[in-house]
Amino acid sequence: MTIIFASNNAKKLQELRAILSEFEVQSYRVFLEPLEVVETGASFSENAHLKARAIYDRLPHKNDLCVLADDSGLCVDALNGMPGIFSARFANISENAHQIAQGHFATPQKDSEDTSNNLKLLACLKELGISQSKASFVCVMALCMRVGGVLQEKSFRGECKGKICQAPLNPKAFGYDPLFIPKGHTLTMDQIPEKNTLSHRFLALQQCKEFLKLYS
């Protein structure tokens, strides 16, 4: 079985191949031209399914392929769950921390650099007068595949709880990893060797892998 990942993000693709090592995993770009899916969903699940279905519907051969898409982000308690589905675009929100926490902000349209997003989050904590907050990394994996000629759409959710803290930024780290300390650990996510066994994406993919084994 070949899994088509609905992203061309090299770091995410590497993580998927490590976790789903018994399957062939390819970027959708092997089969299709670049496609930008507008994330209009109000949740991780809605956005993940939008991406999975958009790629699946455009594949020329579907019977022996399945499409896997993810939507993930950081939910910070002090910001009432933000940046959430806007995690990749957080730095492009111009409103202050109090407005963001109340949901009073213009929807950002473009992704921003990881370092910019991290700096925005640190600035929000400073505005709120705190140095840390409980937080969770959340990932929803959406799967589209045919089973017995019938299209199946499934979702798998993983959550890694911990906290956000003031920490030196690592420009080589991924996403918000350099600011996030998983529960039960003292190091930030980017410093933990076994990251792939406790990340939100790993937890969602483990559920997905068990489902795929039923049909491989």
Rosetta silent file (secondary structure, phi, psi, omega in degrees, C-alpha in Angstrom):
SEQUENCE: MTIIFASNNAKKLQELRAILSEFEVQSYRVFLEPLEVVETGASFSENAHLKARAIYDRLPHKNDLCVLADDSGLCVDALNGMPGIFSARFANISENAHQIAQGHFATPQKDSEDTSNNLKLLACLKELGISQSKASFVCVMALCMRVGGVLQEKSFRGECKGKICQAPLNPKAFGYDPLFIPKGHTLTMDQIPEKNTLSHRFLALQQCKEFLKLYS
SCORE:     score description
SCORE:     0.000 S_00000001
   1 L     0.000  133.564  177.651    0.000    0.000    0.000 S_00000001
   2 E  -103.886  129.415  177.967    1.262    3.459   -0.937 S_00000001
   3 E  -102.296  124.300  177.552    0.433    6.385    1.314 S_00000001
   4 E   -98.369  117.894 -179.270    0.283    9.778   -0.345 S_00000001
   5 E   -89.985  126.672 -174.600    1.030   12.546    2.118 S_00000001
   6 L   -80.303   51.655  178.291   -0.870   15.741    1.340 S_00000001
   7 L  -162.435  155.802  173.926    2.136   17.957    1.970 S_00000001
   8 L  -114.397   18.041  179.148    5.564   18.644    0.552 S_00000001
   9 L   -71.156  114.338 -173.229    6.987   19.614    3.951 S_00000001
  10 H   -62.305  -39.204 -178.503   10.313   17.770    4.114 S_00000001
  11 H   -68.060  -41.994  178.520   10.458   17.611    7.927 S_00000001
  12 H   -66.789  -40.752 -179.649    6.928   16.235    8.234 S_00000001
  13 H   -63.031  -40.250  177.727    7.544   13.745    5.425 S_00000001
  14 H   -62.633  -41.887  179.822   10.691   12.506    7.152 S_00000001
  15 H   -65.404  -41.859  178.652    8.766   12.038   10.408 S_00000001
  16 H   -62.461  -43.816 -178.667    5.977   10.119    8.644 S_00000001
  17 H   -64.750  -33.024  178.763    8.429    7.789    6.926 S_00000001
  18 H   -70.012  -40.693 -176.742   10.122    7.050   10.243 S_00000001
  19 H   -80.153  -38.706 -179.788    6.859    6.237   12.011 S_00000001
  20 L  -101.639   48.967 -171.781    5.144    4.446    9.101 S_00000001
  21 L   -64.015  -23.025 -179.449    8.297    2.588    8.094 S_00000001
  22 L   -82.797   -2.282  178.556    6.429   -0.550    6.967 S_00000001
  23 L  -117.107  156.694  171.649    4.565    1.449    4.301 S_00000001
  24 E   -83.601  124.874 -178.797    5.704    3.340    1.229 S_00000001
  25 E  -119.714  125.360 -179.878    5.139    7.047    1.867 S_00000001
  26 E  -127.614  149.491  171.284    5.313    9.607   -0.947 S_00000001
  27 E   -71.440  149.279  177.896    4.616   13.310   -1.175 S_00000001
  28 H   -60.962  -20.827 -178.518    1.599   14.175   -3.310 S_00000001
  29 H   -66.150  -16.663  175.201    4.018   16.127   -5.522 S_00000001
  30 H   -66.460  -27.087 -174.101    5.164   12.806   -7.030 S_00000001
  31 L  -111.445  -25.621 -171.934    1.716   12.563   -8.637 S_00000001
  32 L  -134.293  160.001  171.872    0.387   16.123   -8.879 S_00000001
  33 L   -71.116  162.700  179.199    1.397   19.700   -9.507 S_00000001
  34 L   -54.337  136.527 -178.071    1.609   21.992   -6.451 S_00000001
  35 L  -132.428  127.470  177.093   -1.813   22.542   -4.941 S_00000001
  36 L  -103.955  115.379  179.543   -2.741   25.146   -2.361 S_00000001
  37 L   -97.572  122.842  179.040   -5.739   24.138   -0.289 S_00000001
  38 L   -74.820  121.431 -177.044   -7.447   27.017    1.483 S_00000001
  39 L   -85.367   88.963 -177.290   -7.917   26.007    5.107 S_00000001
  40 L   -96.395   -0.218 -178.673  -11.430   27.273    5.762 S_00000001
  41 L   -70.109  159.006  179.857  -12.227   24.777    8.517 S_00000001
  42 L   -99.319    5.106 -178.587  -12.914   25.806   12.096 S_00000001
  43 L  -149.037  165.615  175.247  -10.996   22.874   13.585 S_00000001
  44 H   -58.702  -42.851 -177.744   -7.924   20.724   13.023 S_00000001
  45 H   -61.869  -46.661 -179.365  -10.181   17.886   11.870 S_00000001
  46 H   -61.882  -43.931 -179.339  -12.035   19.976    9.289 S_00000001
  47 H   -67.746  -38.779  178.442   -8.823   21.356    7.807 S_00000001
  48 H   -62.884  -43.497  179.619   -7.138   17.946    7.694 S_00000001
  49 H   -68.178  -35.226  176.186  -10.100   16.442    5.835 S_00000001
  50 H   -58.587  -44.842 -178.314  -10.201   19.385    3.417 S_00000001
  51 H   -69.570  -43.607 -178.947   -6.579   18.727    2.458 S_00000001
  52 H   -62.710  -45.806 -177.295   -6.915   14.953    2.230 S_00000001
  53 H   -68.990  -36.842  179.699  -10.019   15.089    0.043 S_00000001
  54 H   -61.573  -42.110  178.330   -8.597   17.810   -2.221 S_00000001
  55 H   -71.942  -45.765 -177.211   -5.566   15.652   -3.035 S_00000001
  56 H   -58.040  -44.533 -177.084   -7.513   12.398   -3.238 S_00000001
  57 H   -64.124  -21.555 -177.327  -10.031   13.801   -5.724 S_00000001
  58 H   -98.174   -7.038 -179.922   -7.208   14.847   -8.063 S_00000001
  59 L   -70.695  135.168 -179.053   -5.238   11.596   -8.085 S_00000001
  60 L   -70.050  -34.634 -179.783   -5.403    9.775  -11.443 S_00000001
  61 L  -126.062  119.537 -170.983   -5.333    6.281   -9.881 S_00000001
  62 L  -110.382  -22.232 -169.125   -7.044    5.822   -6.542 S_00000001
  63 L   -61.733  -36.933 -176.979   -7.635    2.110   -5.963 S_00000001
  64 L  -106.995   16.589 -179.339   -4.187    1.241   -4.612 S_00000001
  65 E  -123.928  149.131  169.850   -3.465    4.598   -2.994 S_00000001
  66 E  -130.600  149.218 -177.497   -4.552    6.272    0.190 S_00000001
  67 E  -110.450  133.188  179.606   -4.137    9.924    1.080 S_00000001
  68 E  -123.460  127.166  178.680   -3.073   11.110    4.497 S_00000001
  69 E  -129.914  148.474  177.987   -3.226   14.758    5.534 S_00000001
  70 E  -124.438  151.412  165.742   -2.530   16.418    8.822 S_00000001
  71 E  -133.757  129.038 -173.976   -3.500   19.608   10.512 S_00000001
  72 E  -146.631  164.366  179.744   -1.741   20.359   13.722 S_00000001
  73 E  -178.904 -178.295 -177.862   -0.855   23.161   16.028 S_00000001
  74 E  -107.246  129.404  178.742   -0.176   24.470   19.479 S_00000001
  75 E  -114.363  113.531 -175.496   -2.998   25.262   21.892 S_00000001
  76 E  -103.158  124.722 -176.492   -1.947   27.528   24.762 S_00000001
  77 H   -57.675  -43.396 -176.833   -4.210   27.715   27.806 S_00000001
  78 H   -64.520  -18.314  178.890   -3.361   31.347   28.594 S_00000001
  79 H  -109.460   21.291  179.578   -4.528   32.292   25.083 S_00000001
  80 L    54.186   42.443  175.512   -7.725   30.221   25.253 S_00000001
  81 L    93.379   -7.598  175.318   -6.388   27.625   22.837 S_00000001
  82 L   -77.336  156.114    2.937   -4.624   29.947   20.441 S_00000001
  83 E   -74.587  -15.656  172.662   -2.712   29.871   18.172 S_00000001
  84 H    52.690 -126.982 -177.767   -4.523   26.572   17.445 S_00000001
  85 H   -68.504   -9.645  178.101   -5.459   26.208   13.782 S_00000001
  86 H  -101.455   18.410 -175.053   -3.571   29.446   13.093 S_00000001
  87 H   -56.900  -40.191 -178.212   -0.270   28.122   14.468 S_00000001
  88 H   -76.301  -13.521 -176.141    1.550   28.377   11.137 S_00000001
  89 H  -117.364   10.502 -167.800    0.228   31.920   10.591 S_00000001
  90 H   -57.754  -40.768 -177.294    0.403   33.253   14.132 S_00000001
  91 H   -64.805  -18.640  179.506    2.983   35.985   13.529 S_00000001
  92 H   -88.811    6.228  170.960    0.681   37.523   10.923 S_00000001
  93 L   -91.074  119.360 -173.649   -1.957   38.279   13.558 S_00000001
  94 L   -88.569  -16.143 -176.898   -1.402   41.926   14.484 S_00000001
  95 L   -68.872  161.951 -177.705   -3.767   42.112   17.458 S_00000001
  96 L   -81.934  175.058 -174.014   -2.475   41.988   21.034 S_00000001
  97 H   -60.731  -39.438 -178.474   -2.544   39.033   23.412 S_00000001
  98 H   -67.100  -40.929  177.243   -5.745   40.083   25.171 S_00000001
  99 H   -65.726  -41.276  179.632   -7.619   40.483   21.869 S_00000001
 100 H   -62.601  -44.755 -179.244   -6.261   37.157   20.625 S_00000001
 101 H   -63.303  -28.399  179.603   -7.340   35.357   23.801 S_00000001
 102 L   -89.489   -2.421  179.843  -10.843   36.794   23.373 S_00000001
 103 L    80.165   16.908 -178.758  -11.010   35.735   19.718 S_00000001
 104 L  -100.989   82.871 -179.909  -11.043   39.316   18.452 S_00000001
 105 L  -155.806  155.227  177.077   -8.602   39.252   15.548 S_00000001
 106 L   -78.829  138.297 -178.475   -8.536   39.271   11.766 S_00000001
 107 L   -65.892  120.681  178.452   -7.942   35.856   10.211 S_00000001
 108 L   -71.855  144.306 -175.251   -4.348   35.682    8.917 S_00000001
 109 L  -102.579  -26.064 -173.677   -4.029   34.499    5.326 S_00000001
 110 L  -118.488  148.214  174.953   -0.358   33.613    4.929 S_00000001
 111 L   -68.555  155.137  176.523    2.038   31.344    6.790 S_00000001
 112 L  -125.595  165.424 -178.031    4.908   32.924    8.672 S_00000001
 113 L   -66.459  149.609 -179.453    8.381   31.717    9.596 S_00000001
 114 H   -55.628  -45.298 -178.567    8.773   29.466   12.638 S_00000001
 115 H   -61.397  -40.176  178.556   11.040   31.949   14.408 S_00000001
 116 H   -64.237  -40.595  178.376    8.524   34.756   13.861 S_00000001
 117 H   -64.247  -41.211  178.278    5.721   32.611   15.262 S_00000001
 118 H   -63.531  -42.919  179.471    7.799   31.773   18.327 S_00000001
 119 H   -65.481  -37.209  176.552    8.636   35.417   18.933 S_00000001
 120 H   -62.488  -43.564  179.892    4.961   36.345   18.605 S_00000001
 121 H   -64.133  -43.802  178.142    4.043   33.743   21.215 S_00000001
 122 H   -62.197  -38.312  178.296    6.729   34.968   23.614 S_00000001
 123 H   -64.856  -37.591  178.502    5.499   38.537   23.121 S_00000001
 124 H   -64.926  -43.336  178.165    1.952   37.426   23.969 S_00000001
 125 H   -60.921  -41.478  179.530    3.100   35.786   27.193 S_00000001
 126 H   -63.453  -42.055  178.371    4.957   38.973   28.119 S_00000001
 127 H   -61.400  -34.354 -179.882    1.847   41.078   27.427 S_00000001
 128 L   -82.437   -5.514  177.986   -0.129   38.818   29.739 S_00000001
 129 L    75.475   28.577 -179.883    2.516   39.197   32.435 S_00000001
 130 L  -129.392  158.295 -179.793    3.426   35.500   32.567 S_00000001
 131 L  -107.834  -13.206  178.417    6.532   33.500   31.710 S_00000001
 132 E  -155.109  165.687  179.710    4.876   30.138   31.049 S_00000001
 133 E  -157.251  147.571  170.589    1.520   28.486   30.425 S_00000001
 134 E   -60.660  146.257 -177.773    0.034   25.042   30.139 S_00000001
 135 E  -158.303  165.384  176.981   -0.246   24.031   26.496 S_00000001
 136 E  -141.279  139.196  165.996   -0.837   21.086   24.180 S_00000001
 137 E   -88.039  130.005 -179.654    0.373   20.092   20.762 S_00000001
 138 E  -123.716  137.397  176.109   -2.590   18.666   18.832 S_00000001
 139 E  -134.619  133.650  170.831   -2.534   16.737   15.557 S_00000001
 140 E  -119.275  123.543  175.411   -5.400   15.328   13.526 S_00000001
 141 E  -100.156  125.647  177.757   -4.567   12.939   10.698 S_00000001
 142 E  -107.627  134.093 -175.912   -7.241   12.559    8.034 S_00000001
 143 E  -121.515  132.118  173.523   -7.217    9.474    5.815 S_00000001
 144 E  -121.295  125.056  177.593   -8.974    8.923    2.480 S_00000001
 145 E  -159.399  160.002  177.099   -8.920    5.469    0.901 S_00000001
 146 E   -97.121  131.719  176.233  -11.136    2.979   -0.901 S_00000001
 147 E  -126.479  113.020 -177.988  -12.181   -0.165    0.928 S_00000001
 148 L    62.457   32.297  179.074  -14.217   -2.626   -1.124 S_00000001
 149 L    81.922   -0.621 -178.230  -14.861    0.078   -3.697 S_00000001
 150 E  -110.972  132.187  179.606  -16.287    2.439   -1.087 S_00000001
 151 E   -69.703  126.589  176.606  -14.532    5.649   -0.074 S_00000001
 152 E  -110.870  134.293  175.024  -13.576    5.660    3.590 S_00000001
 153 E  -124.491  117.849 -177.191  -12.695    8.867    5.434 S_00000001
 154 E  -124.786  157.761  174.057  -11.200    8.477    8.892 S_00000001
 155 E  -134.324  148.374 -177.101   -9.533   10.792   11.373 S_00000001
 156 E  -135.158  127.510 -173.495   -7.027   10.100   14.140 S_00000001
 157 E  -113.537  132.374  175.622   -6.216   12.579   16.920 S_00000001
 158 E  -125.154  143.172 -179.957   -3.043   12.839   18.957 S_00000001
 159 E  -137.937  132.111  176.032   -2.293   15.234   21.796 S_00000001
 160 E  -117.059  113.456 -177.182    0.934   15.918   23.667 S_00000001
 161 E   -89.104  152.002  179.096    0.415   17.913   26.860 S_00000001
 162 E   178.404 -141.516  179.547    3.013   20.129   28.453 S_00000001
 163 E  -149.799  155.388  174.035    3.820   23.790   28.876 S_00000001
 164 E   -97.507  137.754 -179.427    5.209   26.770   27.013 S_00000001
 165 E  -140.490  165.581  173.795    8.153   28.525   28.621 S_00000001
 166 L   -74.005  119.702 -178.618   10.694   31.245   27.958 S_00000001
 167 L  -148.581  153.242  176.371   13.603   29.459   26.302 S_00000001
 168 L   -60.860  135.187 -178.702   16.426   30.281   23.874 S_00000001
 169 L   -79.182  135.359  175.827   15.213   29.827   20.310 S_00000001
 170 L  -102.818  108.528 -176.185   16.859   27.146   18.204 S_00000001
 171 L   -62.564  -17.621  179.923   16.741   28.302   14.554 S_00000001
 172 L   -91.029   -6.731 -177.209   17.142   24.688   13.395 S_00000001
 173 L   -77.966  165.758 -176.323   14.155   23.440   15.401 S_00000001
 174 L  -102.894  130.136  173.682   10.727   22.728   13.948 S_00000001
 175 L    57.883 -133.596 -178.379    7.674   24.845   14.741 S_00000001
 176 L   -93.332   11.237 -177.735    7.149   25.657   18.400 S_00000001
 177 H   -51.474  -40.137 -176.068    9.375   22.801   19.613 S_00000001
 178 H   -71.325   -6.938  179.052   12.003   25.097   21.192 S_00000001
 179 H  -110.803   -5.572 -171.334    9.382   26.626   23.523 S_00000001
 180 E  -108.306  124.922  175.378    7.444   23.488   24.468 S_00000001
 181 E  -109.288  113.847  179.552    8.309   21.188   27.372 S_00000001
 182 E   -63.858  149.831  178.670    6.276   17.935   27.328 S_00000001
 183 L   -57.780  133.120 -179.831    4.679   16.818   30.569 S_00000001
 184 L    88.453    1.510 -179.506    7.102   14.705   32.606 S_00000001
 185 L  -122.334  163.290  177.198   10.178   16.197   30.921 S_00000001
 186 L  -114.969  -10.378  179.006   12.587   19.020   31.710 S_00000001
 187 L  -100.813  153.994  174.452   13.893   19.605   28.178 S_00000001
 188 L   -71.746  159.768 -173.108   12.134   21.370   25.325 S_00000001
 189 H   -54.908  -38.280 -177.600   10.732   19.186   22.558 S_00000001
 190 H   -69.847  -14.259 -178.416   13.582   19.931   20.143 S_00000001
 191 H  -100.332   -2.321 -175.958   16.125   18.644   22.699 S_00000001
 192 L   -92.275  116.723 -178.061   14.433   15.322   23.416 S_00000001
 193 L   -58.681  -36.505 -176.532   16.002   12.405   21.465 S_00000001
 194 L   -91.642   28.780 -178.184   12.834   10.309   21.674 S_00000001
 195 H   -50.095  -43.353 -175.624   10.607   13.093   20.314 S_00000001
 196 H   -63.842  -13.794 -179.205    9.119   10.811   17.659 S_00000001
 197 H   -99.216   -2.197  179.120    7.726    8.501   20.346 S_00000001
 198 L  -132.589   -2.528 -178.257    5.828   11.160   22.272 S_00000001
 199 L   -69.402  157.293  176.907    4.864   13.806   19.731 S_00000001
 200 H   -59.432  -36.653  179.496    1.250   14.563   18.898 S_00000001
 201 H   -68.745  -39.539  177.128    1.906   13.456   15.324 S_00000001
 202 H   -61.160  -44.660 -177.853    3.341   10.139   16.507 S_00000001
 203 H   -64.182  -39.488  177.376    0.287    9.471   18.681 S_00000001
 204 H   -69.052  -40.441 -178.717   -2.105   10.193   15.800 S_00000001
 205 H   -69.145  -30.976  176.821   -0.040    8.119   13.370 S_00000001
 206 H   -61.370  -42.180  177.123    0.054    5.142   15.723 S_00000001
 207 H   -65.374  -42.420  179.145   -3.742    4.993   15.578 S_00000001
 208 H   -62.901  -41.857 -178.928   -3.655    5.428   11.811 S_00000001
 209 H   -61.393  -42.328  179.126   -1.055    2.668   11.439 S_00000001
 210 H   -62.944  -37.328  177.343   -3.203    0.180   13.345 S_00000001
 211 H   -67.007  -44.914 -177.873   -6.126    0.986   11.053 S_00000001
 212 H   -64.929  -31.724  179.394   -4.023    0.631    7.889 S_00000001
 213 H   -61.323  -25.466  179.973   -2.697   -2.759    9.002 S_00000001
 214 L   -69.036  -20.895 -173.946   -6.235   -4.106    8.699 S_00000001
 215 L  -121.484    3.043 -179.169   -6.180   -3.448    4.944 S_00000001
 216 L   -90.734    0.000    0.000   -2.530   -3.901    3.936 S_00000001
